[in-house]
């Protein structure tokens, strides 16, 4: 009970210590709730906040099986886990890029005759694609966790990525063995990187030869390096590419080169096609 | 989920609370007006915001929405007293202000808001399935629900002045003019809404806030103008340490407000005002305290609850300006994001409630020292500048027309709820499928 001083506890006017109700505002002096007690309920909210945020940090996600994604789940948001089989970057008409990755289930859980359904394409278009390139594309062999929207019909299935943050690399796969360098670093100090698997994030094609060879340099730089093992037909002078391969000294030609692994779809990826 | 992203989102939400607390000092400035400014900054100041993850920005806006819905009516209560001519129809929180008990009214509203927050944080995540089913169930029925609400608003219009006419003609006027002006307000607002929905003159780049000039003109500007005109003297406010409220008042008031807020959150075009009117009848709400508590609960349930519906897995419903504006740059995808959002709502809600008392004390101090008209002047300048910046001169024209209509309830002492026809009527016509036909009658389709 409010100690009975002479003021009204609601409006603060003097009403004397004996009256139980204020003669000015009509407020009662007894049976009131203290504001300090009500504030304690706010701490219940803080406890709930802690529980929810802890859940957000440690929640075990539920994944959809890739082979089970079909037209009945069209437009639904799904979450899949799989290994990247290939990565390609498709430049668009208006300087936007589309990144397309093929993701396959790590463990085949579907019936044998549906093996072809164990992989699916993941598309990241426009700003999302550009942001993915900026932060570094996962390479072939990387295991990823993706949340995306499924678009599926009778004879097509594709996942559309809404944000780069929804593609999480669980294990980098082959990337882990690649050491990230620039062309300039390779040219200046080749012995340091001899016989190592390296990755160049961005380089420009400055010359193309017929016999599976091309020269690349850092963008805007003059010093170039040979890349051996790619089919030159797919590329043009001026293209920006990312490269993964082994760096070694070619004795017969007396020069250092980046040798591409045969059949590696992610070895040289076009980032921007200069038409 | 990445712990860095979680931490940044939490910090951003706390920054949002701070920003909302500062901006809440301007009476009449609505949450959605501030979100409009934030969206503009996010999209135009690309160099500054380009590195910010969309979910971090969402956290910032959430913090703003939660804090705003708790705090934004406090300044209106202190700095926008009603004119003396409204004495016979004064609302409870206005009566409390004139008795020097505005702080008590603020805390009562805060109790309602706290109750709504607890329900949102505890129950909504559990009821996801039921909510999703409820949405599917209600969707085909929106048109007649809105028609019923419109009928309710019209039928509950009644003359409020106590009739002082001497001649029979004056007494006839006392009985009917107010009623007819209420109906006129409803009809005119409905027509204005149809024009804005079907043939808005707001330019395309301001279209994401095409309703802003309308609402600013209908509600905010007339309030400011009435503040300039009023000669009311606001007494000194007492900062109470206890509240005259019973458990029954808290339960009934909160129930009424939560019901109103949920109803408004689900139903397109419905705002907490009319929803509270109906829920008050449903729950047999009585007394000023239950009304104030219900108001606080209804507002918070509407703004925050509607926003949480956007993040609920399986629901993803966009209701209210906040969800619509956030959806421009962020789409919720995973359950972890939902848990993070729910946690942020709980955290910022608790913090906002703790801020409520000091904020109210600060407003009481300002009310004693600063003329309340100054706050309305600042609000008038800010909102007019915002309308011009976002929607240009066409938006300003809409605001001017809406202001002329918004003054009518103040001049004839009718209810301002009739102005909500600007939203209710076009949405009712659209959901009933007759919107285009009606627009053609007006020659605008």
XYZ file of C-alpha atoms in Angstrom:
720
model
C 0.000 0.000 0.000
C 1.197 3.493 -0.873
C 2.469 5.280 2.237
C -0.135 7.900 2.992
C 1.534 11.200 2.544
C -0.535 14.275 1.822
C -0.178 14.214 -1.971
C -2.260 12.325 -4.514
C -0.107 9.562 -6.012
C -1.583 10.185 -9.474
C -1.794 13.959 -9.988
C 0.511 15.102 -7.184
C -1.911 17.640 -5.676
C -2.246 17.983 -1.946
C -5.286 16.137 -0.612
C -4.396 15.451 2.996
C -3.305 12.160 4.508
C -6.734 10.868 5.476
C -8.723 10.817 2.223
C -8.671 7.536 0.319
C -9.521 9.122 -3.000
C -8.206 12.276 -4.643
C -10.778 15.045 -4.734
C -9.218 16.516 -7.880
C -8.649 13.588 -10.235
C -10.607 10.862 -8.476
C -7.656 8.458 -8.257
C -7.634 5.905 -5.453
C -4.740 5.721 -3.015
C -5.002 2.029 -2.275
C -4.600 -1.068 -4.440
C -2.106 0.553 -6.779
C 0.533 -1.262 -8.814
C 4.134 -0.119 -8.521
C 5.818 0.783 -11.800
C 9.049 -0.862 -10.611
C 7.258 -4.227 -10.269
C 5.802 -3.966 -13.748
C 9.260 -3.289 -15.158
C 10.317 -6.775 -14.067
C 8.216 -8.215 -16.892
C 10.565 -6.553 -19.333
C 13.256 -8.947 -18.151
C 11.103 -11.854 -19.232
C 11.451 -10.456 -22.722
C 15.232 -10.334 -22.354
C 15.255 -14.010 -21.390
C 13.147 -14.856 -24.443
C 15.500 -12.801 -26.593
C 18.463 -14.814 -25.340
C 16.722 -18.101 -26.098
C 15.749 -17.084 -29.621
C 19.150 -15.672 -30.506
C 20.858 -18.793 -29.151
C 18.555 -20.845 -31.377
C 19.485 -18.712 -34.366
C 23.155 -19.402 -33.712
C 22.884 -23.126 -33.131
C 19.863 -24.353 -35.042
C 20.372 -27.629 -36.916
C 18.915 -27.002 -40.315
C 16.613 -29.386 -42.140
C 17.701 -30.085 -45.705
C 15.580 -31.115 -48.654
C 16.840 -34.005 -50.761
C 17.774 -32.725 -54.194
C 16.230 -35.720 -55.967
C 12.912 -35.025 -54.194
C 12.585 -31.456 -55.498
C 9.839 -31.433 -58.128
C 7.080 -29.301 -59.610
C 4.864 -29.842 -56.553
C 7.295 -27.654 -54.643
C 7.371 -24.913 -57.262
C 8.018 -21.421 -55.780
C 8.830 -22.872 -52.361
C 11.873 -21.865 -50.372
C 14.073 -24.932 -49.950
C 17.375 -25.686 -48.308
C 19.829 -28.166 -49.823
C 23.335 -29.361 -49.163
C 25.588 -30.682 -51.876
C 28.877 -30.623 -53.711
C 29.554 -28.150 -56.487
C 30.194 -29.930 -59.754
C 30.728 -26.911 -61.975
C 30.654 -23.120 -61.912
C 30.124 -20.821 -64.855
C 29.630 -17.092 -65.174
C 27.402 -15.819 -67.950
C 27.717 -12.147 -68.782
C 24.486 -10.399 -69.679
C 23.672 -7.605 -72.105
C 23.722 -4.758 -69.616
C 26.837 -5.453 -67.543
C 25.010 -7.787 -65.204
C 26.266 -11.317 -64.694
C 24.605 -14.604 -63.893
C 26.469 -17.240 -61.943
C 25.290 -20.785 -62.544
C 26.462 -23.635 -60.368
C 25.578 -27.286 -60.547
C 25.110 -28.853 -57.138
C 24.881 -32.592 -56.594
C 23.932 -34.552 -53.551
C 26.925 -35.959 -51.742
C 25.271 -39.232 -50.900
C 22.950 -40.843 -53.389
C 19.755 -41.459 -51.566
C 17.396 -41.635 -54.476
C 16.512 -44.692 -56.547
C 19.084 -45.560 -59.190
C 16.930 -44.628 -62.164
C 16.568 -41.106 -60.810
C 20.293 -40.416 -60.549
C 19.947 -37.547 -62.975
C 17.774 -35.856 -60.387
C 20.527 -35.890 -57.817
C 21.943 -32.669 -59.213
C 20.344 -29.293 -59.728
C 21.341 -25.893 -61.103
C 21.644 -22.905 -58.817
C 21.357 -19.468 -60.413
C 22.475 -16.173 -58.920
C 21.440 -13.300 -61.128
C 22.157 -9.595 -61.286
C 23.440 -7.991 -58.083
C 23.442 -11.316 -56.267
C 25.695 -12.839 -58.926
C 28.012 -9.834 -58.844
C 28.206 -9.982 -55.052
C 29.090 -13.677 -55.193
C 31.899 -13.002 -57.648
C 33.136 -10.175 -55.460
C 33.343 -12.338 -52.348
C 34.869 -15.236 -54.270
C 33.109 -18.058 -56.029
C 33.296 -21.508 -54.428
C 35.177 -23.905 -56.653
C 34.345 -27.336 -57.922
C 34.338 -29.832 -55.098
C 33.211 -27.357 -52.433
C 30.371 -28.551 -50.225
C 27.751 -25.839 -49.808
C 24.565 -25.166 -47.871
C 22.093 -23.191 -49.944
C 18.686 -21.670 -49.192
C 16.928 -20.686 -52.373
C 13.609 -20.598 -54.179
C 12.772 -23.606 -56.323
C 11.355 -23.109 -59.797
C 10.273 -26.468 -61.166
C 8.077 -27.697 -63.950
C 7.602 -30.918 -65.876
C 11.054 -30.886 -67.414
C 13.072 -28.269 -65.578
C 14.290 -27.558 -62.079
C 16.374 -24.631 -60.970
C 17.146 -22.938 -57.684
C 17.257 -19.162 -57.599
C 19.530 -17.582 -54.992
C 18.054 -14.471 -53.399
C 21.076 -13.284 -51.476
C 24.800 -14.177 -51.348
C 24.534 -14.685 -47.595
C 22.268 -17.682 -48.206
C 25.083 -19.641 -49.860
C 27.328 -20.985 -47.132
C 30.496 -22.935 -47.884
C 30.666 -25.861 -45.465
C 33.941 -27.219 -46.773
C 35.942 -25.511 -49.477
C 36.914 -28.762 -51.186
C 39.607 -28.277 -53.774
C 39.834 -24.584 -52.954
C 41.605 -25.418 -49.689
C 44.616 -26.627 -51.616
C 44.750 -23.519 -53.769
C 46.902 -20.645 -52.680
C 45.479 -17.310 -53.751
C 47.987 -15.138 -55.646
C 48.219 -12.466 -58.317
C 50.029 -12.721 -61.662
C 52.421 -10.026 -60.510
C 53.434 -12.081 -57.452
C 54.015 -15.156 -59.623
C 56.157 -13.247 -62.108
C 58.240 -11.431 -59.473
C 59.006 -14.449 -57.319
C 58.229 -17.671 -59.202
C 60.437 -19.962 -57.067
C 58.330 -19.192 -54.038
C 55.247 -20.740 -55.681
C 56.958 -23.505 -57.651
C 54.913 -26.713 -57.970
C 52.084 -25.369 -55.837
C 48.416 -25.305 -56.722
C 47.448 -21.682 -56.991
C 44.338 -19.634 -57.688
C 44.242 -16.236 -59.347
C 41.029 -14.406 -58.482
C 40.988 -12.058 -61.451
C 43.227 -11.815 -64.522
C 42.901 -10.440 -68.032
C 43.555 -12.480 -71.182
C 46.117 -10.549 -73.224
C 47.027 -13.111 -75.895
C 45.571 -16.355 -77.195
C 47.435 -19.099 -79.075
C 46.012 -22.020 -80.961
C 47.719 -24.790 -79.033
C 45.923 -24.699 -75.684
C 47.878 -21.693 -74.539
C 47.085 -18.145 -73.561
C 48.796 -15.268 -71.791
C 47.176 -13.595 -68.813
C 48.101 -10.602 -66.690
C 46.700 -8.685 -63.757
C 44.144 -6.136 -64.924
C 45.937 -3.081 -66.270
C 49.417 -4.568 -65.816
C 51.943 -5.485 -68.492
C 53.663 -8.535 -66.986
C 51.972 -11.678 -68.195
C 52.143 -15.394 -67.638
C 51.335 -18.459 -69.720
C 48.277 -20.578 -68.941
C 48.481 -24.000 -70.515
C 45.771 -26.596 -71.027
C 42.665 -24.587 -71.856
C 40.653 -24.770 -75.041
C 41.251 -21.287 -76.511
C 38.042 -21.241 -78.540
C 35.915 -20.266 -75.546
C 37.904 -17.150 -74.708
C 38.685 -13.749 -76.187
C 41.373 -11.180 -75.631
C 40.237 -8.811 -72.924
C 38.143 -11.372 -71.036
C 38.474 -11.280 -67.263
C 38.915 -14.754 -65.842
C 39.669 -16.587 -62.626
C 42.260 -19.361 -62.845
C 43.078 -22.427 -60.740
C 45.986 -24.679 -61.557
C 49.492 -25.776 -60.675
C 52.391 -23.379 -61.118
C 55.494 -24.992 -62.546
C 58.585 -24.365 -64.668
C 58.308 -25.617 -68.275
C 61.843 -26.770 -69.045
C 61.551 -27.039 -72.814
C 60.218 -23.550 -73.190
C 62.262 -22.033 -70.348
C 59.355 -20.249 -68.769
C 57.006 -20.521 -65.864
C 53.407 -21.455 -66.559
C 50.099 -22.209 -64.883
C 49.047 -25.671 -65.889
C 45.349 -26.385 -65.850
C 44.027 -29.667 -64.525
C 42.447 -31.627 -67.358
C 38.665 -31.804 -67.150
C 38.478 -29.274 -64.329
C 35.363 -27.271 -65.222
C 36.196 -24.566 -62.717
C 39.833 -24.114 -63.812
C 39.338 -21.000 -65.912
C 36.068 -19.169 -65.360
C 35.087 -16.122 -67.386
C 34.121 -13.302 -65.024
C 33.458 -10.659 -67.638
C 33.341 -11.092 -71.372
C 34.756 -8.094 -73.205
C 32.929 -8.093 -76.518
C 24.033 -18.710 -38.577
C 27.233 -16.687 -38.707
C 27.807 -15.182 -35.255
C 29.231 -11.977 -36.783
C 26.026 -11.383 -38.714
C 23.951 -12.079 -35.592
C 25.991 -9.669 -33.505
C 25.877 -6.944 -36.154
C 22.121 -7.363 -36.507
C 21.612 -7.080 -32.751
C 23.790 -3.972 -32.585
C 21.939 -2.461 -35.559
C 18.621 -3.052 -33.803
C 19.878 -1.211 -30.715
C 20.936 1.686 -32.937
C 17.424 1.594 -34.410
C 15.968 1.899 -30.899
C 18.156 4.932 -30.228
C 17.176 6.617 -33.495
C 13.473 5.938 -32.903
C 13.683 7.308 -29.366
C 15.140 10.570 -30.662
C 12.667 10.903 -33.514
C 9.688 10.071 -31.272
C 10.040 13.538 -29.770
C 8.362 14.962 -32.864
C 4.614 14.509 -32.414
C 2.635 13.232 -35.380
C 5.635 11.703 -37.113
C 4.578 8.170 -37.994
C 6.731 5.046 -38.079
C 6.179 4.596 -41.779
C 7.335 8.146 -42.521
C 10.651 7.390 -40.827
C 10.964 4.067 -42.619
C 10.477 5.954 -45.885
C 13.476 8.158 -45.030
C 15.544 5.115 -44.104
C 14.687 3.268 -47.314
C 15.575 6.349 -49.339
C 18.941 6.570 -47.623
C 19.575 2.842 -48.059
C 18.942 2.910 -51.778
C 20.501 6.244 -52.641
C 23.554 6.455 -50.366
C 24.902 3.280 -51.938
C 28.530 3.963 -51.084
C 27.779 4.093 -47.377
C 25.289 1.246 -47.187
C 26.614 -1.115 -49.832
C 28.596 -3.152 -47.323
C 25.659 -3.633 -44.968
C 23.993 -7.028 -45.130
C 20.254 -6.820 -45.809
C 19.462 -8.646 -42.572
C 21.512 -6.129 -40.597
C 19.494 -3.308 -42.161
C 16.345 -5.274 -41.340
C 17.477 -5.469 -37.727
C 17.932 -1.692 -37.679
C 14.414 -1.158 -39.013
C 12.954 -3.670 -36.597
C 14.545 -1.852 -33.686
C 13.020 1.372 -35.012
C 9.551 -0.115 -35.492
C 9.415 -1.735 -32.044
C 10.706 1.352 -30.231
C 8.488 3.655 -32.261
C 5.336 1.679 -31.617
C 6.067 1.893 -27.893
C 7.109 5.545 -27.801
C 5.674 7.531 -30.684
C 2.351 8.444 -29.097
C 4.016 9.825 -25.951
C 4.984 13.112 -27.572
C 1.495 13.500 -29.051
C 0.014 13.031 -25.603
C 2.198 15.758 -24.072
C 2.554 18.220 -26.944
C -0.823 18.081 -28.704
C -3.517 18.960 -26.183
C -7.046 19.216 -27.516
C -8.875 22.453 -27.902
C -11.382 23.441 -25.195
C -14.259 23.055 -27.637
C -13.662 19.287 -27.509
C -14.292 19.047 -23.755
C -17.407 16.919 -24.129
C -15.683 14.325 -26.314
C -12.198 14.299 -24.919
C -10.342 10.973 -25.030
C -9.063 9.374 -21.801
C -5.361 10.111 -22.291
C -6.217 13.735 -23.045
C -8.234 13.929 -19.835
C -5.285 12.502 -17.950
C -3.060 15.225 -19.443
C -5.388 17.980 -18.297
C -5.434 16.464 -14.798
C -1.647 16.349 -14.639
C -1.550 12.538 -14.960
C -0.121 12.142 -18.458
C 2.770 10.031 -17.137
C 0.290 7.597 -15.640
C -1.525 7.386 -18.990
C 1.769 6.698 -20.754
C 2.650 3.893 -18.352
C -0.827 2.382 -18.687
C -0.363 2.327 -22.452
C 3.047 0.802 -21.867
C 1.484 -2.035 -19.853
C -0.736 -2.846 -22.799
C 2.230 -2.713 -25.157
C 4.237 -5.001 -22.857
C 1.393 -7.526 -22.763
C 1.221 -7.472 -26.562
C 4.967 -7.994 -26.811
C 4.844 -11.015 -24.528
C 2.080 -12.519 -26.679
C 3.975 -11.789 -29.893
C 7.217 -13.265 -28.653
C 5.765 -16.285 -26.856
C 2.711 -17.268 -28.845
C 3.122 -16.246 -32.475
C 6.028 -18.642 -33.135
C 4.045 -21.516 -31.645
C 0.945 -20.678 -33.639
C 2.687 -20.496 -37.029
C 0.669 -23.350 -38.477
C -2.619 -21.982 -37.213
C -1.789 -18.522 -38.520
C -0.935 -19.886 -41.955
C -4.226 -21.791 -42.041
C -6.086 -18.755 -40.741
C -4.660 -16.583 -43.502
C -5.721 -19.069 -46.157
C -9.161 -19.280 -44.601
C -9.719 -15.540 -44.335
C -8.378 -14.538 -47.726
C -11.568 -15.083 -49.799
C -13.663 -13.290 -47.168
C -11.881 -10.000 -46.802
C -14.412 -8.066 -48.874
C -17.433 -8.702 -46.679
C -15.391 -8.333 -43.487
C -14.409 -4.877 -44.689
C -17.997 -4.117 -45.678
C -19.115 -5.026 -42.163
C -16.455 -2.779 -40.667
C -17.567 0.101 -42.882
C -21.177 -0.445 -41.851
C -20.152 -0.549 -38.193
C -18.286 2.733 -38.493
C -21.258 4.406 -40.147
C -23.863 3.017 -37.755
C -21.899 4.046 -34.681
C -21.775 7.677 -35.740
C -23.838 9.826 -33.389
C -24.105 13.487 -32.391
C -21.653 14.266 -29.611
C -22.233 17.873 -28.682
C -24.812 18.341 -25.975
C -27.216 20.504 -27.995
C -27.576 24.091 -26.868
C -29.884 25.339 -29.597
C -32.720 27.606 -28.582
C -34.914 27.511 -31.652
C -36.268 24.278 -33.136
C -34.134 24.855 -36.248
C -30.991 25.133 -34.092
C -31.897 21.999 -32.169
C -32.480 20.164 -35.464
C -29.018 21.255 -36.544
C -27.536 20.057 -33.252
C -29.062 16.653 -33.849
C -28.133 16.165 -37.496
C -25.290 18.375 -38.693
C -22.606 16.463 -36.856
C -23.952 13.144 -38.062
C -24.176 14.310 -41.652
C -20.711 15.872 -41.563
C -19.395 12.540 -40.302
C -20.965 10.796 -43.275
C -19.701 13.475 -45.612
C -16.184 12.992 -44.235
C -16.448 9.265 -44.831
C -17.759 9.658 -48.355
C -15.221 12.323 -49.354
C -12.342 10.318 -47.885
C -13.523 7.245 -49.772
C -13.579 9.135 -53.063
C -10.143 10.594 -52.394
C -8.856 7.113 -51.662
C -10.256 5.778 -54.930
C -8.527 8.535 -56.871
C -5.197 7.947 -55.151
C -5.361 4.163 -55.574
C -6.346 4.156 -59.237
C -4.860 7.304 -60.672
C -2.263 8.646 -58.301
C -0.332 11.685 -59.466
C 2.671 10.733 -57.333
C 5.679 10.200 -59.622
C 6.934 6.656 -60.147
C 10.111 7.050 -58.131
C 8.056 8.104 -55.119
C 5.393 5.454 -55.619
C 6.670 3.245 -52.807
C 5.281 5.950 -50.479
C 2.252 6.990 -52.504
C -0.019 6.952 -49.451
C 2.260 9.057 -47.299
C 1.023 12.505 -48.479
C -2.525 11.266 -47.971
C -2.077 10.231 -44.372
C 0.103 13.181 -43.504
C -2.584 15.502 -44.849
C -5.519 13.709 -43.257
C -4.118 13.237 -39.759
C -0.819 14.895 -39.002
C -1.198 18.373 -40.509
C -4.708 19.029 -39.082
C -3.395 18.012 -35.638
C -0.579 20.501 -35.967
C -2.939 23.251 -37.153
C -5.307 22.619 -34.251
C -2.366 22.838 -31.861
C -1.520 26.278 -33.225
C -5.133 27.355 -32.797
C -5.717 25.989 -29.310
C -5.417 28.142 -26.216
C -5.382 25.261 -23.761
C -3.030 25.616 -20.815
C -1.380 22.307 -19.978
C -0.845 21.887 -16.217
C 2.377 20.603 -14.721
C 2.586 16.808 -14.964
C 3.168 14.609 -11.932
C 5.555 11.674 -12.317
C 3.806 8.878 -10.461
C 5.556 5.830 -9.015
C 2.434 3.691 -8.918
C -0.567 3.189 -11.156
C -4.230 3.017 -10.302
C -4.994 -0.171 -12.207
C -6.408 -3.557 -11.284
C -5.532 -6.976 -12.667
C -8.921 -7.102 -14.355
C -8.215 -3.795 -16.135
C -4.884 -5.118 -17.380
C -6.330 -8.395 -18.638
C -9.418 -6.931 -20.307
C -7.611 -3.960 -21.754
C -4.773 -6.102 -23.092
C -7.147 -8.682 -24.527
C -9.110 -6.003 -26.309
C -5.967 -4.416 -27.714
C -4.347 -7.691 -28.747
C -7.518 -8.797 -30.492
C -7.759 -5.437 -32.266
C -4.114 -5.520 -33.276
C -4.304 -9.056 -34.650
C -7.495 -8.280 -36.511
C -5.909 -5.179 -38.028
C -2.710 -7.096 -38.841
C -4.569 -9.769 -40.789
C -7.106 -7.600 -42.546
C -5.865 -5.417 -45.374
C -6.804 -1.758 -45.083
C -7.700 -1.985 -41.409
C -5.805 0.028 -38.818
C -5.818 -0.276 -35.018
C -8.352 2.566 -34.545
C -11.494 0.967 -35.966
C -10.302 -2.472 -34.884
C -10.079 -1.215 -31.294
C -13.554 0.212 -31.567
C -14.931 -3.194 -32.446
C -12.809 -5.225 -30.064
C -13.879 -2.898 -27.270
C -17.452 -3.956 -27.863
C -16.525 -7.630 -28.196
C -14.655 -7.671 -24.887
C -17.122 -5.347 -23.084
C -14.319 -2.927 -22.425
C -15.217 -0.314 -19.833
C -13.430 2.570 -18.229
C -10.588 4.850 -19.211
C -7.807 2.579 -18.014
C -8.906 -0.376 -20.105
C -9.194 1.935 -23.097
C -5.669 3.281 -22.665
C -4.187 -0.174 -22.040
C -6.074 -1.505 -25.075
C -4.721 1.333 -27.207
C -1.133 0.539 -26.252
C -1.607 -3.187 -26.866
C -3.416 -2.682 -30.167
C -0.793 -0.362 -31.613
C 2.104 -2.603 -30.752
C 0.340 -5.767 -31.878
C -0.529 -4.118 -35.183
C 2.876 -2.651 -36.034
C 5.131 -5.348 -34.620
C 2.828 -8.343 -34.951
C 2.113 -7.521 -38.577
C 5.840 -7.208 -39.185
C 6.525 -10.580 -37.560
C 3.996 -12.178 -39.920
C 6.398 -11.279 -42.730
C 9.097 -13.429 -41.136
C 6.974 -16.360 -39.958
C 7.955 -19.487 -41.939
C 5.062 -20.639 -44.028
C 3.214 -17.323 -43.712
C 5.490 -14.575 -45.159
C 2.592 -12.130 -45.207
C 3.356 -8.510 -46.127
C 1.054 -6.332 -44.050
C 1.687 -2.731 -43.176
C 4.182 -0.227 -44.498
C 7.105 -1.659 -42.545
C 6.890 -5.156 -44.061
C 6.265 -3.771 -47.533
C 9.279 -1.480 -47.324
C 11.557 -4.142 -45.867
C 10.524 -6.562 -48.620
C 12.071 -4.122 -51.126
C 15.529 -5.292 -50.122
C 15.186 -8.383 -47.943
C 13.307 -11.667 -48.224
C 13.263 -14.025 -45.233
C 14.375 -17.476 -46.247
C 15.393 -19.617 -43.297
C 14.123 -20.519 -39.808
C 17.365 -19.139 -38.292
C 16.491 -15.728 -39.653
C 13.070 -15.973 -38.052
C 14.569 -16.859 -34.652
C 16.980 -13.968 -34.921
C 14.135 -11.572 -35.796
C 11.984 -12.871 -32.925
C 14.914 -12.460 -30.543
C 15.472 -8.909 -31.719
C 11.807 -8.055 -31.235
C 11.979 -9.377 -27.670
C 15.227 -7.560 -26.913
C 14.234 -4.195 -28.386
C 10.734 -4.486 -26.926
C 12.063 -4.985 -23.416
C 14.525 -2.159 -23.865
C 11.830 0.165 -25.256
C 9.598 -0.523 -22.283
C 12.417 0.332 -19.899
C 12.970 3.554 -21.889
C 9.297 4.501 -21.714
C 9.363 5.996 -18.220
C 12.489 8.145 -18.660
C 11.222 9.243 -22.079
C 7.896 10.276 -20.579
C 9.664 12.177 -17.812
C 11.749 13.979 -20.401
C 8.627 14.921 -22.372
C 6.993 16.166 -19.145
C 10.038 18.326 -18.491
C 9.975 19.707 -22.031
C 6.235 20.367 -21.796
C 6.896 22.523 -18.739
C 9.681 24.525 -20.332
C 8.949 24.673 -24.059
C 5.734 25.888 -25.729
C 4.036 22.820 -27.204
C 3.329 24.695 -30.427
C 7.054 24.603 -31.194
C 7.015 20.822 -31.484
C 4.093 20.977 -33.871
C 5.943 23.584 -35.933
C 8.985 21.311 -36.156
C 6.752 18.383 -37.094
C 4.987 20.456 -39.733
C 8.269 21.503 -41.338
C 9.750 17.985 -41.209
C 6.704 16.265 -42.661
C 6.157 18.848 -45.383
C 9.816 18.562 -46.376
C 9.552 14.773 -46.364
C 6.477 14.792 -48.583
C 8.150 17.176 -51.018
C 11.387 15.189 -51.028
C 9.785 11.781 -51.578
C 6.722 12.557 -53.671
C 7.423 16.025 -55.058
C 4.858 18.715 -55.822
C 2.190 16.221 -56.892
C 2.407 14.644 -53.464
C 2.251 18.078 -51.870
C -0.988 18.764 -53.755
C -2.464 15.507 -52.488
C -1.377 16.481 -48.992
C -3.056 19.881 -49.331
C -6.354 18.346 -50.454
C -6.173 15.738 -47.694
C -5.501 18.477 -45.141
C -8.643 20.314 -46.193
C -10.594 17.118 -45.591
C -8.725 16.287 -42.391
C -9.752 19.602 -40.831
C -13.461 18.757 -41.138
C -13.621 16.431 -38.075
C -11.883 19.106 -36.010
C -14.275 21.830 -37.113
C -17.483 19.825 -36.676
C -16.360 17.579 -33.808
C -16.929 14.385 -35.734
C -14.776 11.304 -35.376
C -11.458 11.094 -37.214
C -12.063 7.415 -37.757
C -14.249 8.392 -40.727
C -11.085 9.554 -42.505
C -9.932 5.936 -42.661
C -12.392 5.479 -45.487
C -9.450 6.605 -47.614
C -8.047 3.130 -47.127
C -11.083 1.029 -46.297
C -13.237 1.932 -49.293
C -10.728 1.317 -52.115
C -9.504 -1.907 -50.549
C -13.063 -3.105 -49.998
C -13.891 -2.356 -53.624
C -10.762 -4.145 -54.837
C -11.278 -7.255 -52.731
C -14.911 -7.353 -53.840
C -13.775 -7.203 -57.467
C -15.715 -4.066 -58.309
C -12.896 -1.571 -57.899
C -12.214 -1.066 -61.612
C -15.939 -0.654 -62.325
C -16.262 2.054 -59.692
C -13.101 3.735 -60.950
C -14.594 3.811 -64.447
C -17.661 5.585 -63.061
C -15.332 8.309 -61.834
C -13.609 8.282 -65.206
C -10.212 7.313 -63.874
C -9.763 3.857 -65.412
